[in-house]
XYZ file of C-alpha atoms in Angstrom:
722
model
C 0.026 0.347 -0.043
C 1.482 3.750 -1.271
C 1.663 6.742 0.863
C 0.993 9.216 -1.409
C 2.119 12.072 -0.070
C 1.012 15.933 -0.968
C 3.965 19.004 -1.894
C 2.700 22.664 -2.077
C 6.336 23.614 -3.125
C 9.941 22.234 -3.555
C 10.461 22.706 0.367
C 7.358 20.738 1.252
C 8.613 18.161 -2.052
C 11.709 17.451 -1.015
C 10.469 16.878 2.424
C 7.707 14.379 1.120
C 10.381 12.131 -1.099
C 13.244 12.223 1.607
C 10.512 10.925 4.264
C 10.025 8.182 2.115
C 6.525 8.848 0.266
C 5.791 6.667 -2.890
C 3.913 9.367 -4.501
C 3.720 12.831 -4.459
C 0.546 15.216 -5.441
C 1.141 18.513 -7.088
C 0.535 21.710 -8.809
C 1.046 23.579 -11.572
C 1.015 27.323 -11.236
C -2.522 28.473 -11.708
C -4.370 25.292 -12.192
C -5.510 22.774 -9.897
C -7.609 22.296 -7.271
C -5.559 24.254 -4.524
C -4.657 27.520 -6.890
C -3.942 28.981 -3.798
C -0.890 26.624 -2.782
C 2.787 28.149 -4.097
C 2.622 25.908 -6.272
C 5.508 24.861 -9.539
C 6.411 25.984 -12.031
C 7.488 23.983 -15.407
C 10.935 24.762 -14.531
C 10.265 23.630 -10.849
C 8.051 20.633 -11.828
C 10.481 18.543 -14.312
C 13.216 19.398 -11.433
C 10.855 17.592 -9.244
C 10.395 14.864 -11.570
C 13.871 13.656 -12.451
C 14.297 14.495 -8.228
C 11.559 11.779 -7.236
C 12.129 8.879 -10.120
C 15.731 9.113 -9.289
C 14.046 7.653 -5.530
C 11.843 5.337 -6.803
C 9.072 8.603 -6.361
C 6.217 9.484 -8.178
C 4.753 12.797 -9.734
C 1.125 13.084 -10.158
C -0.435 16.164 -11.488
C -3.119 17.863 -9.940
C -5.288 18.993 -12.873
C -8.347 18.695 -10.489
C -10.782 21.526 -10.959
C -13.512 22.275 -13.610
C -11.740 23.577 -17.268
C -13.347 25.885 -19.491
C -13.106 25.282 -22.814
C -9.713 27.776 -23.212
C -8.594 26.291 -20.616
C -7.967 22.730 -22.334
C -6.431 23.998 -25.521
C -4.177 26.817 -22.847
C -2.792 23.557 -21.070
C -1.816 21.630 -24.022
C 1.204 23.084 -24.146
C 2.392 22.559 -20.309
C 0.730 19.516 -20.202
C 3.156 18.355 -23.359
C 6.787 18.900 -22.133
C 5.423 17.623 -18.721
C 4.039 13.509 -20.216
C 7.100 13.874 -22.548
C 9.162 14.838 -19.040
C 8.509 11.537 -17.773
C 5.038 13.241 -15.862
C 3.573 9.532 -14.133
C -0.704 10.447 -14.109
C -3.089 13.425 -13.848
C -5.608 14.102 -11.341
C -8.400 14.941 -12.677
C -12.492 15.654 -11.737
C -13.166 16.850 -15.276
C -15.197 13.992 -17.825
C -14.269 16.301 -20.665
C -10.476 16.939 -19.755
C -10.136 13.245 -19.217
C -10.754 12.259 -22.758
C -8.823 15.654 -23.942
C -5.727 13.787 -22.068
C -6.236 9.998 -22.614
C -6.573 11.087 -26.477
C -3.607 13.186 -26.430
C -1.654 11.617 -24.269
C -2.303 8.044 -24.584
C 0.731 6.218 -22.020
C 0.158 9.026 -19.044
C -2.152 6.703 -15.964
C -4.823 9.545 -15.291
C -6.603 9.035 -11.457
C -10.285 9.952 -10.981
C -9.977 12.882 -8.719
C -12.921 12.820 -4.383
C -14.579 15.506 -6.075
C -15.964 13.332 -8.869
C -17.754 11.649 -5.567
C -17.426 8.512 -7.566
C -18.707 6.517 -3.923
C -20.344 2.973 -5.455
C -18.420 0.455 -7.332
C -20.990 1.030 -10.776
C -19.656 4.555 -10.752
C -15.931 3.226 -9.736
C -16.647 0.360 -12.645
C -17.142 3.427 -15.295
C -14.325 4.946 -14.515
C -11.786 1.965 -15.486
C -13.822 1.131 -18.305
C -13.235 4.934 -19.435
C -9.339 4.233 -19.083
C -9.045 5.939 -15.671
C -6.443 3.924 -13.784
C -7.565 4.980 -10.291
C -9.996 6.756 -8.604
C -9.457 8.870 -5.166
C -12.779 8.386 -2.924
C -14.550 10.864 -1.322
C -14.199 10.933 2.167
C -17.163 10.011 3.627
C -17.178 6.364 2.597
C -17.668 3.488 6.020
C -15.037 1.133 5.721
C -17.413 -1.772 4.881
C -18.241 0.647 1.905
C -14.753 0.602 1.030
C -14.483 -3.105 1.386
C -17.851 -3.639 -1.261
C -16.424 -1.053 -3.455
C -13.065 -2.966 -3.204
C -14.789 -6.449 -3.717
C -16.643 -4.381 -6.815
C -13.724 -3.456 -9.152
C -10.336 -3.774 -10.292
C -9.969 0.239 -10.378
C -7.100 1.347 -8.381
C -8.039 2.583 -4.706
C -7.258 5.455 -3.652
C -8.281 6.402 0.360
C -7.770 9.774 2.432
C -6.045 9.013 5.689
C -5.393 12.454 7.042
C -5.670 16.104 6.760
C -8.804 18.604 6.392
C -12.088 17.687 5.609
C -14.474 19.412 3.971
C -17.662 19.141 5.988
C -19.357 18.979 2.284
C -18.695 16.461 -0.324
C -15.927 17.888 -2.286
C -17.039 19.050 -5.730
C -20.340 19.243 -4.534
C -19.149 22.708 -2.795
C -20.735 25.737 -3.953
C -20.518 27.827 -0.956
C -17.552 30.087 -1.912
C -18.917 30.352 -5.258
C -21.920 31.621 -4.498
C -20.957 33.679 -1.841
C -18.103 35.266 -3.712
C -17.896 34.000 -6.748
C -14.692 31.937 -5.570
C -15.036 28.371 -6.688
C -14.201 25.751 -4.336
C -14.193 23.364 -8.250
C -12.050 25.922 -9.699
C -9.360 25.995 -7.082
C -10.258 29.304 -4.873
C -12.541 28.326 -1.976
C -12.416 30.823 0.504
C -12.984 28.240 3.091
C -16.977 29.156 4.046
C -17.058 26.141 7.179
C -13.629 27.662 8.830
C -16.179 30.976 9.400
C -18.387 32.070 11.703
C -21.899 31.835 12.103
C -24.780 32.726 13.366
C -28.105 30.841 15.182
C -30.441 32.093 16.761
C -28.486 34.714 18.411
C -25.211 32.085 19.273
C -22.204 32.736 16.460
C -19.825 29.741 16.344
C -17.815 27.363 14.275
C -21.398 25.981 12.968
C -19.900 24.359 9.649
C -15.921 23.630 11.083
C -15.050 19.790 11.199
C -11.526 18.341 12.951
C -9.281 17.147 10.504
C -9.293 13.366 10.108
C -6.259 11.118 11.604
C -6.029 7.236 11.472
C -4.181 5.034 13.442
C -3.363 1.574 12.852
C -6.609 -0.498 12.898
C -7.392 1.893 10.181
C -4.464 1.874 8.758
C -4.002 -2.086 8.952
C -8.021 -2.883 7.976
C -7.375 -1.042 3.973
C -4.288 -3.034 4.144
C -6.100 -5.744 4.566
C -9.015 -5.606 1.607
C -6.257 -4.715 -1.044
C -6.712 -0.907 -0.825
C -3.968 0.650 -2.975
C -2.540 3.962 -1.952
C -3.388 6.259 1.211
C -3.556 9.550 1.004
C -2.099 13.026 3.419
C -3.820 15.995 2.968
C -1.481 19.495 3.529
C -0.405 20.858 0.048
C -1.041 24.016 2.331
C 0.345 22.828 5.062
C 4.350 23.092 6.271
C 7.442 20.664 5.506
C 7.462 19.446 8.871
C 4.053 18.238 9.108
C 4.501 16.429 5.631
C 7.526 14.890 6.995
C 6.186 13.683 9.803
C 2.820 12.316 8.484
C 4.722 10.612 6.096
C 6.928 8.566 8.438
C 4.213 8.164 11.102
C 1.971 6.256 7.958
C 4.373 4.530 7.390
C 5.153 2.947 10.364
C 1.275 2.117 10.162
C 1.494 0.581 7.406
C 4.219 -1.535 8.230
C 2.617 -2.577 11.484
C 4.388 -0.314 14.393
C 3.465 0.375 17.367
C 5.018 3.930 17.878
C 3.721 7.711 19.765
C 1.018 9.712 17.261
C 3.168 12.852 16.743
C 1.331 14.838 14.195
C -1.180 16.552 16.569
C 1.492 18.050 17.856
C 2.741 19.530 14.872
C -0.818 20.517 13.504
C -3.925 20.476 14.924
C -7.861 22.529 15.641
C -8.616 19.109 16.486
C -8.239 15.112 15.402
C -10.905 12.105 14.723
C -11.284 9.090 11.965
C -13.448 10.783 9.809
C -15.844 9.135 8.220
C -14.644 5.689 8.950
C -16.900 3.666 11.592
C -20.950 4.103 10.576
C -21.302 4.519 14.220
C -19.703 8.375 13.648
C -22.409 11.621 14.796
C -21.855 14.808 14.311
C -20.095 15.449 17.972
C -17.194 13.297 16.196
C -16.505 15.537 13.784
C -17.572 19.169 14.237
C -15.257 22.202 16.376
C -17.198 24.070 16.979
C -14.964 26.821 18.869
C -11.950 27.133 16.373
C -11.199 26.658 13.429
C -7.803 27.553 13.500
C -4.721 25.360 14.047
C -4.605 26.279 18.114
C -1.743 23.584 18.914
C -2.570 20.690 21.420
C -4.811 21.628 24.789
C -2.650 21.312 28.020
C -5.028 22.662 30.984
C -7.350 25.088 32.398
C -5.289 27.898 33.784
C -6.784 29.598 37.013
C -5.169 33.073 37.394
C -1.702 31.862 36.951
C -1.767 28.658 37.614
C -1.825 25.816 35.017
C -2.174 22.301 35.934
C -0.718 20.417 33.420
C -2.590 17.603 31.366
C 0.802 17.436 28.995
C 4.419 17.831 29.500
C 6.038 20.943 28.313
C 10.095 21.469 28.181
C 11.898 24.549 28.182
C 11.688 26.418 24.102
C 8.052 24.636 24.211
C 5.387 27.784 22.652
C 2.308 28.426 23.696
C -0.744 30.233 23.410
C -3.621 31.709 26.194
C -7.137 31.997 24.930
C -10.214 33.157 26.279
C -13.368 31.453 27.838
C -14.678 31.932 24.039
C -11.496 30.328 22.548
C -10.259 33.842 21.683
C -6.521 34.412 21.368
C -5.223 36.806 24.163
C -2.067 36.145 23.139
C 0.731 33.985 23.211
C 4.246 33.187 25.052
C 7.957 30.917 24.539
C 8.242 29.045 27.640
C 11.335 30.199 28.733
C 11.929 29.055 32.167
C 9.702 26.923 34.340
C 8.392 27.346 38.094
C 6.522 24.494 39.933
C 4.360 25.700 42.352
C 5.419 25.405 45.809
C 9.059 24.500 45.168
C 12.286 27.232 44.410
C 14.248 25.367 42.291
C 13.065 26.569 38.312
C 13.134 22.886 36.352
C 13.809 21.969 32.505
C 10.584 19.448 32.086
C 7.201 20.275 33.104
C 4.661 16.780 33.483
C 1.315 15.909 33.384
C -0.373 16.455 36.944
C 2.492 18.512 37.571
C 1.537 22.183 38.791
C 2.940 25.501 36.619
C 3.571 29.440 37.309
C 2.415 31.095 34.358
C 4.124 34.532 35.287
C 2.651 36.260 32.042
C -0.666 34.261 31.469
C -3.290 37.447 30.287
C -6.003 38.954 32.767
C -9.535 36.613 31.157
C -7.199 32.997 30.086
C -9.088 29.864 30.584
C -7.591 27.578 28.273
C -3.571 27.416 27.206
C -2.679 24.943 24.026
C 0.615 24.208 23.332
C 0.676 25.588 19.329
C 5.109 24.305 19.492
C 6.452 21.371 20.510
C 10.422 22.183 20.833
C 11.239 18.104 21.127
C 8.796 17.494 18.110
C 9.633 19.762 16.435
C 13.602 19.041 17.043
C 13.124 15.702 15.631
C 11.748 16.171 12.617
C 14.437 18.754 12.191
C 16.744 16.399 12.764
C 15.216 13.997 9.839
C 14.706 16.213 7.496
C 19.001 17.100 7.205
C 20.029 13.874 7.348
C 17.016 11.838 5.222
C 17.565 10.703 1.728
C 14.972 8.028 0.155
C 17.921 6.232 -1.890
C 16.624 3.986 -5.532
C 16.493 0.005 -5.082
C 19.513 -1.366 -7.015
C 20.956 -5.073 -7.715
C 24.250 -5.501 -8.840
C 27.059 -8.228 -9.384
C 30.528 -8.305 -9.685
C 32.135 -10.711 -11.873
C 36.139 -11.009 -11.534
C 38.204 -13.654 -13.306
C 42.138 -14.354 -14.470
C 43.381 -12.596 -16.752
C 40.004 -11.114 -17.762
C 39.106 -7.628 -17.202
C 36.818 -7.111 -14.190
C 32.867 -6.454 -15.363
C 30.690 -4.713 -12.595
C 26.387 -5.339 -13.738
C 24.149 -3.254 -12.358
C 19.770 -3.256 -12.873
C 16.984 -0.965 -11.497
C 13.391 -1.195 -12.241
C 11.516 1.573 -12.614
C 7.808 2.882 -12.012
C 6.460 1.594 -14.243
C 7.924 -1.831 -14.197
C 11.152 -1.072 -17.155
C 14.493 -2.735 -16.132
C 17.270 -0.727 -16.594
C 20.686 -2.888 -17.024
C 24.118 -1.997 -17.457
C 27.672 -3.300 -17.492
C 30.801 -1.729 -17.201
C 34.434 -3.369 -17.978
C 37.088 -2.102 -15.932
C 40.728 -1.240 -18.277
C 42.970 -3.565 -16.822
C 43.200 -7.780 -16.709
C 42.831 -9.011 -13.571
C 46.374 -10.550 -12.117
C 47.423 -13.234 -9.968
C 47.974 -12.284 -6.146
C 51.109 -12.235 -5.272
C 50.327 -12.077 -1.149
C 46.908 -10.771 -0.083
C 44.034 -12.281 -2.583
C 40.459 -10.658 -2.678
C 38.080 -11.774 -1.123
C 34.155 -12.079 -1.766
C 32.545 -10.558 1.623
C 35.265 -7.742 0.844
C 34.137 -6.941 -2.642
C 30.535 -6.941 -1.975
C 30.957 -4.561 1.803
C 32.709 -2.120 -0.708
C 30.090 -2.750 -3.203
C 27.667 -1.354 -1.337
C 29.301 1.375 -0.747
C 26.922 4.336 -2.147
C 27.586 6.873 -0.157
C 25.150 10.213 -0.892
C 23.922 8.250 -4.593
C 21.094 7.486 -4.695
C 21.124 4.075 -4.841
C 21.016 1.411 -2.857
C 22.222 -2.051 -3.258
C 19.423 -4.821 -2.363
C 21.354 -7.775 -3.725
C 25.205 -8.595 -4.577
C 26.224 -11.226 -5.984
C 30.020 -12.094 -6.135
C 31.660 -14.594 -9.019
C 35.863 -14.220 -8.720
C 38.166 -16.774 -9.736
C 40.831 -18.099 -6.100
C 43.541 -16.643 -5.886
C 43.351 -12.831 -7.964
C 44.028 -9.562 -6.797
C 41.643 -6.478 -7.242
C 42.469 -3.697 -5.847
C 40.011 -1.880 -3.970
C 40.686 1.614 -5.875
C 39.207 -0.737 -9.012
C 35.951 -1.723 -7.061
C 35.443 2.076 -6.371
C 35.447 3.931 -9.644
C 33.283 0.550 -11.578
C 31.012 1.031 -8.897
C 30.962 5.284 -9.120
C 31.067 5.160 -13.274
C 27.857 2.275 -13.035
C 26.313 3.916 -10.720
C 26.458 7.961 -12.502
C 25.800 6.165 -16.050
C 22.782 4.019 -14.112
C 21.461 7.459 -12.624
C 21.051 8.838 -16.740
C 19.316 5.935 -17.524
C 16.681 5.573 -15.314
C 15.856 8.800 -15.121
C 16.228 8.855 -19.178
C 13.438 5.576 -19.124
C 10.876 8.043 -18.065
C 11.132 10.253 -20.938
C 8.243 9.965 -24.108
C 8.152 10.610 -27.237
C 5.110 12.182 -28.366
C 4.401 10.182 -31.882
C 0.245 11.768 -32.460
C 0.620 14.190 -35.409
C -2.933 15.634 -35.063
C -4.049 17.158 -31.881
C -7.177 15.724 -30.896
C -10.027 18.925 -30.218
C -13.206 19.696 -30.737
C -14.174 22.865 -33.120
C -16.656 25.062 -31.533
C -19.409 25.821 -34.053
C -21.806 28.659 -33.150
C -25.484 27.875 -31.873
C -28.789 28.948 -32.550
C -31.050 30.718 -31.057
C -33.464 28.941 -28.917
C -36.753 29.194 -28.195
C -36.479 27.940 -23.983
C -39.149 25.853 -22.895
C -39.321 25.479 -19.811
C -39.835 23.268 -16.510
C -39.680 22.998 -13.013
C -38.169 20.566 -10.041
C -39.950 19.574 -7.316
C -39.352 19.385 -3.993
C -42.855 18.263 -2.332
C -45.753 16.811 -3.554
C -47.786 19.780 -3.530
C -44.986 21.739 -5.282
C -45.921 19.412 -8.133
C -49.557 19.804 -8.838
C -49.562 23.477 -8.461
C -46.692 23.681 -11.299
C -49.221 21.394 -13.304
C -51.929 23.688 -13.030
C -49.952 26.267 -14.164
C -49.276 24.649 -17.586
C -45.554 23.329 -17.040
C -45.692 19.792 -18.536
C -41.777 18.672 -17.940
C -41.187 18.149 -14.345
C -38.380 17.024 -12.259
C -38.404 15.600 -8.347
C -35.341 16.494 -6.065
C -32.502 14.361 -6.438
C -29.576 13.235 -4.352
C -26.214 14.682 -5.419
C -24.314 11.395 -3.913
C -25.149 7.706 -4.052
C -23.342 6.146 -1.565
C -22.114 2.229 -2.004
C -25.065 1.379 0.885
C -27.844 3.530 -0.520
C -28.273 2.318 -4.318
C -31.476 -0.185 -3.651
C -32.878 3.504 -2.658
C -31.693 5.822 -5.601
C -34.435 6.865 -8.165
C -33.672 5.261 -11.562
C -37.104 6.375 -13.011
C -36.235 9.447 -12.600
C -36.118 11.658 -15.583
C -33.421 14.042 -13.607
C -29.905 12.599 -12.487
C -28.178 13.799 -9.923
C -25.472 11.643 -9.583
C -23.261 9.748 -11.682
C -25.163 6.084 -10.936
C -28.254 7.844 -11.450
C -27.472 8.575 -14.530
C -25.407 4.827 -15.894
C -27.993 2.922 -15.082
C -31.359 4.850 -15.543
C -34.424 3.139 -17.280
C -35.681 6.238 -19.509
C -34.657 7.139 -22.574
C -34.837 10.967 -21.797
C -32.445 11.669 -19.049
C -31.515 15.201 -18.028
C -27.982 15.460 -16.234
C -28.714 17.936 -13.037
C -26.182 20.718 -12.848
C -24.306 18.988 -9.616
C -22.368 17.573 -11.483
C -20.299 20.444 -12.761
C -20.493 20.327 -16.540
C -18.906 23.577 -18.044
C -17.301 22.471 -21.774
C -17.810 21.779 -24.358
C -15.679 17.985 -23.968
C -17.832 17.182 -21.549
C -21.422 17.732 -22.348
C -19.809 15.505 -25.487
C -18.822 13.057 -22.802
C -21.882 12.495 -21.498
C -23.467 12.500 -24.714
C -22.448 9.080 -24.986
C -24.168 7.475 -22.291
C -27.357 6.385 -23.271
C -30.279 8.022 -22.599
C -28.802 11.187 -21.561
C -30.808 14.027 -23.521
C -30.243 17.613 -21.537
C -27.459 18.288 -19.378
C -27.915 21.571 -17.034
C -24.838 23.659 -17.207
C -22.944 23.946 -14.389
C -23.855 27.704 -12.799
C -20.621 29.012 -12.056
C -20.112 29.768 -15.930
C -20.446 33.404 -17.120
C -23.555 34.102 -19.922
C -20.476 34.026 -22.018
C -18.980 31.336 -21.119
C -22.241 29.410 -21.322
C -22.416 30.873 -25.048
C -19.155 30.138 -25.660
C -19.592 26.130 -25.307
C -21.300 26.086 -28.673
C -23.290 23.505 -30.943
C -23.745 20.276 -28.486
C -24.827 16.255 -29.732
C -27.254 16.907 -25.911
C -30.224 20.246 -25.425
C -28.239 22.263 -23.063
C -30.505 23.534 -20.046
C -29.254 26.338 -17.093
C -31.094 27.280 -13.894
C -33.045 29.896 -14.591
C -34.497 30.274 -10.995
C -33.028 28.673 -7.893
C -32.566 28.594 -4.304
C -29.099 27.401 -4.842
C -27.327 24.311 -2.260
C -24.383 25.359 -1.016
C -22.909 22.304 0.291
C -24.265 18.801 0.456
C -23.126 16.699 4.028
C -23.269 13.575 4.855
C -24.323 14.097 8.490
C -27.162 15.915 9.820
C -25.010 19.038 11.473
C -28.038 21.489 11.460
C -31.444 20.994 12.198
C -33.869 21.027 9.264
C -36.263 23.430 8.013
C -33.708 26.174 10.672
C -31.979 28.906 8.959
C -28.785 31.068 10.296
C -26.038 33.654 8.727
C -22.851 34.383 7.511
C -21.007 37.686 8.564
C -22.574 39.264 5.493
C -25.658 38.298 5.996
C -26.160 35.835 3.749
C -29.084 33.470 5.407
C -28.928 30.009 4.870
C -31.743 27.066 5.032
C -30.606 24.528 6.618
C -32.311 20.857 5.252
C -31.715 17.394 5.922
C -33.065 14.618 2.896
C -34.335 11.052 3.831
C -31.273 9.780 3.360
C -29.959 12.080 6.587
C -27.791 14.177 4.722
C -27.500 17.568 5.041
C -28.220 20.098 2.276
C -27.617 23.697 2.692
C -29.292 26.562 0.848
C -29.275 30.313 0.021
C -32.062 31.928 0.881
C -32.077 34.359 -1.892
C -32.797 32.660 -4.845
C -30.470 33.274 -8.494
C -33.098 34.600 -10.661
C -32.949 34.901 -15.039
C -36.326 34.813 -15.028
C -36.842 38.145 -16.708
C -34.272 37.086 -19.555
C -35.457 34.076 -20.862
C -35.455 35.240 -24.339
C -31.408 36.540 -24.020
C -31.025 33.017 -22.873
C -32.393 31.236 -25.554
C -29.573 33.587 -27.564
C -26.840 31.362 -25.602
C -28.297 28.546 -27.530
C -30.382 27.555 -24.175
C -32.622 25.431 -24.955
C -34.757 24.892 -21.211
C -35.108 26.720 -18.646
C -35.364 24.934 -14.949
C -37.052 26.638 -12.171
C -35.817 24.545 -8.734
C -38.484 24.962 -5.765
C -37.633 23.824 -2.479
C -39.675 25.482 0.411
C -41.443 27.828 -2.302
C -45.253 28.694 -1.604
C -48.237 28.711 -3.942
C -48.915 32.045 -3.702
C -44.314 32.660 -4.640
C -45.142 29.490 -7.591
C -47.694 31.344 -8.557
C -46.243 34.548 -8.836
C -42.320 33.452 -10.051
C -44.459 31.169 -12.930
C -46.477 33.927 -14.442
C -44.398 36.411 -14.880
C -41.596 34.494 -16.665
C -39.851 36.794 -19.366
C -41.256 39.564 -16.483
C -39.227 41.712 -15.523
C -41.162 41.703 -12.517
C -39.608 38.488 -11.180
C -36.598 40.149 -9.765
C -33.120 40.401 -10.999
C -30.655 38.194 -9.360
C -27.996 36.681 -11.910
C -25.105 35.724 -8.863
C -22.078 33.946 -10.979
C -23.941 34.073 -14.772
C -22.641 37.394 -14.344
C -19.385 38.559 -12.291
C -18.151 34.523 -13.208
C -15.638 32.325 -10.548
C -12.448 32.604 -9.856
């Protein structure tokens, strides 16, 4: 089972590789689901590829964002350069972009991002048959569901085991996008889940989960069922965190008992995530604070602190109020225990210490810098150096030149074999003859090279003379040649003479059909009485393995990939939450049996929708909707309750039949006054989504279609998203 580690910059990249990461995922500047990370230039990326390949580590490019037509074409040049240089795999969210890569760069592995929300074996098998090599499962999967998927598909499976949890399903969170145009699906999330919210006059971090951290039991369970890789989140986290995380999980995979120290490096509370079925909101959420505060070490009374964790000189602490407001911080430069005159270098659990600098109003004390742990990691960072395994064979025959052979197997399974021959003939020993054991020891001394000798065989005649200098020179020269050949073994030559590209043809002006999605039977009756013929029923964003028998496969609206693939109707409309925003993805969905209409993502601007052009399916777009901002696995906020953020946006909470929490914007998107304009964009159908609207409101909305009486509120249709 491989460890997949994050790298937001070169410093973190080196930390991850040298800690022993098998695979690294990293972005290129301007793209990927962490565009706020420092990320890599093209030259830095090439440098990282060579460094990793010399040490047996693979590199994955993160292009796991929704792509617009122009971006797909724009990325070709850089992608071609990295493909030919030896990039190992590309992580994508967008089905259309998958097709573009698959056709143009046929030899590279493509991984499905967690943002694809592949939550069952049917979806996983579909991706495998399309040509995906691996899929990253959502964080919301229980072990039993992961196991069921593993049993029913041969696609490689990757599972998150540590790091930040998005409270919404990744790929189905639009809060940041609809609040301020910063889209999580475009790598620019403003993290609204980490902000304060007001509910019934009380402010707290209503949507902020703890981080995930699995232990040995969970890792061994994943290993036992054949999970291919475990993933560490953290491209924005520091090199110390990345290093400790990789080291920790290496030990967990090897079934080694050891103290968990990751929470000493970064800590806003930890849970096992959704791994166990009995998970409840109190396990997941931390509504007191959303930033990393460190480890709690006690409650202070005046200047006295009864320790719940040990401290040493050089530790850093922070003081918090009863409401977890930061009041200040300090470094421990002296340790004074109550009623004892001497000064100490450390204090243990149960000791009562005096903190003379504690500010007024302080209640909680957290250790936010653990000197012992950071010193340990810093020492590792200086000494660690991951190496590539190599096999050597030495032959020494009297009267012949010595031969040293080396063999490496690269990450793709390709064998690299090289032989070097010494300059001089081997002579008979006049005094001490060469010893096979001594020759083996000298050949295995690879020093500061990128190699470690896994196996060394020595075949020599008796009573020969072999200077140590000859062995060293042969070893040095062979390792140099092998390193060059190893790096070169990853290079590719792109032989495609023609770039696969879909030419855009301007669509004609349409007269859009009006359709309505309803939440209740009462709404359906009202809508029918108003003359609406095309009616959809609200669905579920996610089809989890345990809920497949409850997904309506006769629905003409498919809001998850399973519902698209297994639908029994011949007139399927693909929901907007499947994030379709370019001509390539529309074409990909048109290949699925029964798909006739696709609702374009409301994250696109009018011009971007128009620029999609003519496609083989009908294009629809939202005309009215109390937009869904989040789709959450657990019911963390009471059904039908409301709350608001610091910008006074008001949100409505709904809990569906599966117990999933759905968060909606109270202020609706409404462009129904512009239906004729939407037809000029090439739109065939305008969809009205109803949530909790009254009969009076529904009447008003539908009777005033294409009239200014419908209050114009375009959200991202005009401003677009970053």
